Short mmCIF file of C-alpha atoms in Angstrom, two decimals:
data_model
loop_
_atom_site.label_atom_id
_atom_site.label_comp_id
_atom_site.label_asym_id
_atom_site.label_seq_id
_atom_site.Cartn_x
_atom_site.Cartn_y
_atom_site.Cartn_z
CA MET A 139 134.56 93.03 148.07
CA ARG A 140 132.44 91.79 144.99
CA ARG A 141 130.77 94.28 141.87
CA VAL A 142 127.13 94.37 142.28
CA THR A 143 125.57 94.84 139.17
CA ALA A 144 121.68 94.27 137.45
CA GLY A 145 120.95 94.53 133.28
CA LEU A 146 117.15 95.44 132.08
CA PHE A 147 115.96 95.66 128.75
CA SER A 148 113.78 99.20 128.34
CA SER A 149 111.57 100.65 125.64
CA ILE A 150 112.50 104.24 125.08
CA ASP A 151 108.74 105.05 127.60
CA GLY A 152 110.70 103.14 130.36
CA VAL A 153 109.07 99.92 130.44
CA VAL A 154 110.93 97.31 131.64
CA GLU A 155 107.93 94.86 132.29
CA SER A 156 107.92 91.58 129.62
CA PRO A 157 110.24 92.52 126.66
CA HIS A 158 108.90 90.12 124.85
CA LEU A 159 106.30 91.90 123.95
CA TRP A 160 107.74 94.62 122.60
CA GLN A 161 111.21 93.65 121.62
CA PHE A 162 110.52 92.61 118.39
CA ASP A 163 113.29 92.14 115.99
CA SER A 164 116.14 94.06 118.09
CA PHE A 165 117.89 91.78 119.93
CA ASP A 166 121.24 92.41 118.01
CA ASP A 167 124.99 90.68 117.67
CA GLU A 168 126.07 94.00 120.20
CA LEU A 169 123.46 92.62 122.78
CA GLY A 170 124.25 89.89 122.43
CA ALA A 171 127.93 90.59 123.32
CA GLY A 172 127.12 92.42 126.01
CA LEU A 173 125.04 89.69 127.58
CA ASP A 174 128.02 87.44 127.13
CA ALA A 175 130.20 89.51 128.21
CA MET A 176 127.96 89.90 131.75
CA ILE A 177 127.46 86.03 131.44
CA GLY A 178 131.59 85.82 132.15
CA ARG A 179 131.61 87.96 135.10
CA THR A 180 129.32 86.85 137.46
CA VAL A 181 129.03 83.88 139.48
CA THR A 182 126.18 84.76 141.76
CA VAL A 183 122.58 85.82 140.36
CA ILE A 184 119.79 87.82 142.73
CA LEU A 185 115.86 87.30 141.61
CA GLY A 186 112.58 88.39 142.74
CA ARG A 187 110.21 86.29 143.15
CA VAL A 188 108.19 86.91 140.37
CA SER A 189 111.01 86.89 138.35
CA TYR A 190 111.77 83.10 139.70
CA GLN A 191 108.51 81.50 139.23
CA GLU A 192 109.41 82.00 136.10
CA TRP A 193 112.29 82.06 134.98
CA SER A 194 112.51 78.66 136.70
CA GLY A 195 109.12 77.11 135.08
CA TYR A 196 110.97 78.31 131.86
CA TRP A 197 115.11 77.65 131.77
CA PRO A 198 114.82 74.54 132.96
CA LYS A 199 112.84 73.03 129.87
CA ALA A 200 115.13 74.87 127.65
CA GLN A 201 117.13 73.65 125.22
CA SER A 202 120.22 72.62 125.78
CA ASP A 203 122.22 74.53 123.37
CA ASP A 204 120.23 77.90 124.82
CA GLU A 205 123.36 80.06 125.45
CA PHE A 206 121.95 82.09 128.91
CA GLY A 207 119.90 78.41 129.92
CA THR A 208 123.65 76.70 130.35
CA PHE A 209 124.45 79.67 132.30
CA ILE A 210 121.52 80.36 134.27
CA ASN A 211 120.71 77.13 134.93
CA PRO A 212 124.36 76.73 137.28
CA VAL A 213 124.61 79.40 138.14
CA GLU A 214 124.14 79.96 142.58
CA LYS A 215 120.97 81.42 142.56
CA PHE A 216 119.57 83.63 145.25
CA VAL A 217 115.72 84.93 145.10
CA ALA A 218 114.41 87.72 147.83
CA SER A 219 110.70 86.79 148.74
CA ARG A 220 107.99 87.12 151.63
CA SER A 221 105.60 84.92 150.25
CA LEU A 222 107.64 81.68 148.86
CA THR A 223 107.75 79.11 152.03
CA ASP A 224 108.27 75.88 149.96
CA SER A 225 111.32 74.63 148.81
CA LEU A 226 112.74 76.19 145.68
CA GLU A 227 112.92 73.35 142.87
CA TRP A 228 115.34 75.09 140.62
CA GLU A 229 118.64 73.79 140.31
CA ASN A 230 121.23 76.26 143.13
CA SER A 231 118.50 78.14 144.33
CA ARG A 232 118.49 79.55 148.18
CA ARG A 233 115.53 81.98 149.62
CA ILE A 234 117.50 85.27 150.63
CA GLU A 235 116.26 84.67 155.04
CA GLY A 236 116.27 87.99 156.08
CA ASP A 237 116.70 91.63 154.75
CA LEU A 238 117.51 92.04 151.28
CA VAL A 239 119.99 94.68 151.63
CA ASP A 240 121.36 93.37 154.31
CA PHE A 241 121.92 90.04 152.25
CA VAL A 242 123.48 91.89 149.80
CA THR A 243 125.53 94.35 151.60
CA GLY A 244 126.85 90.98 153.40
CA LEU A 245 127.28 88.93 149.98
CA LYS A 246 129.16 92.66 148.50
CA ALA A 247 131.67 92.51 151.41
CA THR A 248 132.44 88.60 149.91
CA ASP A 249 135.94 88.15 147.37
CA GLY A 250 134.55 86.57 143.44
CA LYS A 251 133.60 87.18 140.65
CA ASP A 252 129.94 89.85 140.26
CA ILE A 253 126.48 89.58 141.66
CA SER A 254 123.74 90.05 139.22
CA VAL A 255 120.52 90.93 139.54
CA CYS A 256 118.17 89.53 136.94
CA GLY A 257 114.90 90.69 135.71
CA SER A 258 113.27 91.47 139.35
CA ILE A 259 112.00 94.71 138.93
CA SER A 260 111.70 95.72 142.47
CA VAL A 261 115.48 94.31 143.94
CA VAL A 262 117.08 96.52 141.09
CA ARG A 263 114.63 99.79 142.45
CA GLN A 264 115.27 98.86 146.20
CA LEU A 265 119.42 97.76 145.54
CA LEU A 266 119.91 100.71 144.09
CA PHE A 267 118.41 103.36 146.12
CA ALA A 268 120.27 101.94 149.60
CA GLY A 269 123.47 102.23 147.33
CA LEU A 270 124.25 98.35 146.37
CA LEU A 271 124.52 98.86 142.45
CA ASP A 272 127.55 99.31 141.48
CA SER A 273 126.55 99.21 137.98
CA LEU A 274 122.92 99.25 136.26
CA THR A 275 123.05 98.53 132.29
CA LEU A 276 119.10 100.22 130.57
CA MET A 277 119.27 98.31 127.48
CA MET A 278 116.83 100.76 125.29
CA HIS A 279 115.20 99.59 122.35
CA PRO A 280 113.41 101.24 119.78
CA VAL A 281 110.15 100.81 120.76
CA ILE A 282 107.08 102.21 122.58
CA ALA A 283 105.37 100.32 125.00
CA GLY A 284 102.44 102.18 126.07
CA SER A 285 102.10 100.14 128.87
CA GLY A 286 103.58 97.93 131.14
CA ARG A 287 105.85 98.08 134.42
CA ARG A 288 108.24 100.82 134.96
CA LEU A 289 111.64 100.86 136.55
CA PHE A 290 111.19 104.82 138.73
CA GLU A 291 108.12 105.05 140.35
CA THR A 292 106.60 108.65 141.19
CA GLY A 293 107.95 109.90 144.60
CA ASP A 294 111.23 107.76 144.74
CA PRO A 295 114.18 109.55 146.09
CA MET A 296 116.12 111.95 143.35
CA THR A 297 119.90 109.98 142.90
CA ARG A 298 122.14 111.44 140.51
CA LEU A 299 124.42 108.66 137.99
CA THR A 300 127.22 109.03 135.91
CA LEU A 301 127.32 107.05 132.96
CA GLN A 302 130.02 104.75 132.67
CA ASP A 303 129.11 103.81 129.62
CA SER A 304 127.11 104.24 126.27
CA THR A 305 126.63 102.31 122.72
CA ILE A 306 124.23 101.87 120.34
CA THR A 307 123.80 99.28 118.27
CA SER A 308 123.61 98.07 114.79
CA LYS A 309 119.68 97.62 115.09
CA GLY A 310 119.39 100.77 117.24
CA ASN A 311 119.28 100.02 121.01
CA ALA A 312 121.22 102.70 123.46
CA ILE A 313 123.11 100.65 125.67
CA LEU A 314 123.45 102.71 128.83
CA VAL A 315 126.01 101.54 131.69
CA TYR A 316 125.23 103.93 134.84
CA GLY A 317 126.68 104.26 138.21
CA ALA A 318 126.67 105.81 141.50
CA HIS A 319 127.07 109.87 141.15
CA GLY A 320 130.82 110.04 142.68
CA ARG A 321 131.92 106.89 142.45
#
């Protein structure tokens, strides 16, 4: 059985949208090492429509020496979207046909390395509340963003989590890894 993981950059006030607007200079070597470890365990990526559209316009054109670009461009990518109907141009990208939860349940039951949800706030939420995420990593930066989309919304179901790991980096980031309570 494969693990399904997700990781999001977060501000202290819970904003996870557009971290490039509020990360400033807080990205440090420890965050880089964590991302490198995730890349080393991941052979399949799941993206939502918004992340796919943003990333497919950027990463194929990124500098060839960019470490994340050399990972994300060739990796197997599945895109959760009800509105994308055209063929997906980005290398190794396929649209998920049918229900996201059913698809990920089937994918998780196969053998192989990790499946990682990259960006894609709504996909992370849906898989978390469906009980399919094995770990959720929040990389909290020492900043109050003030506005932007948050991971959790009023009315979400109460969901207990267990802290699996935590690290405070040299620039004051808190890397918090959570799993489902009782697992």
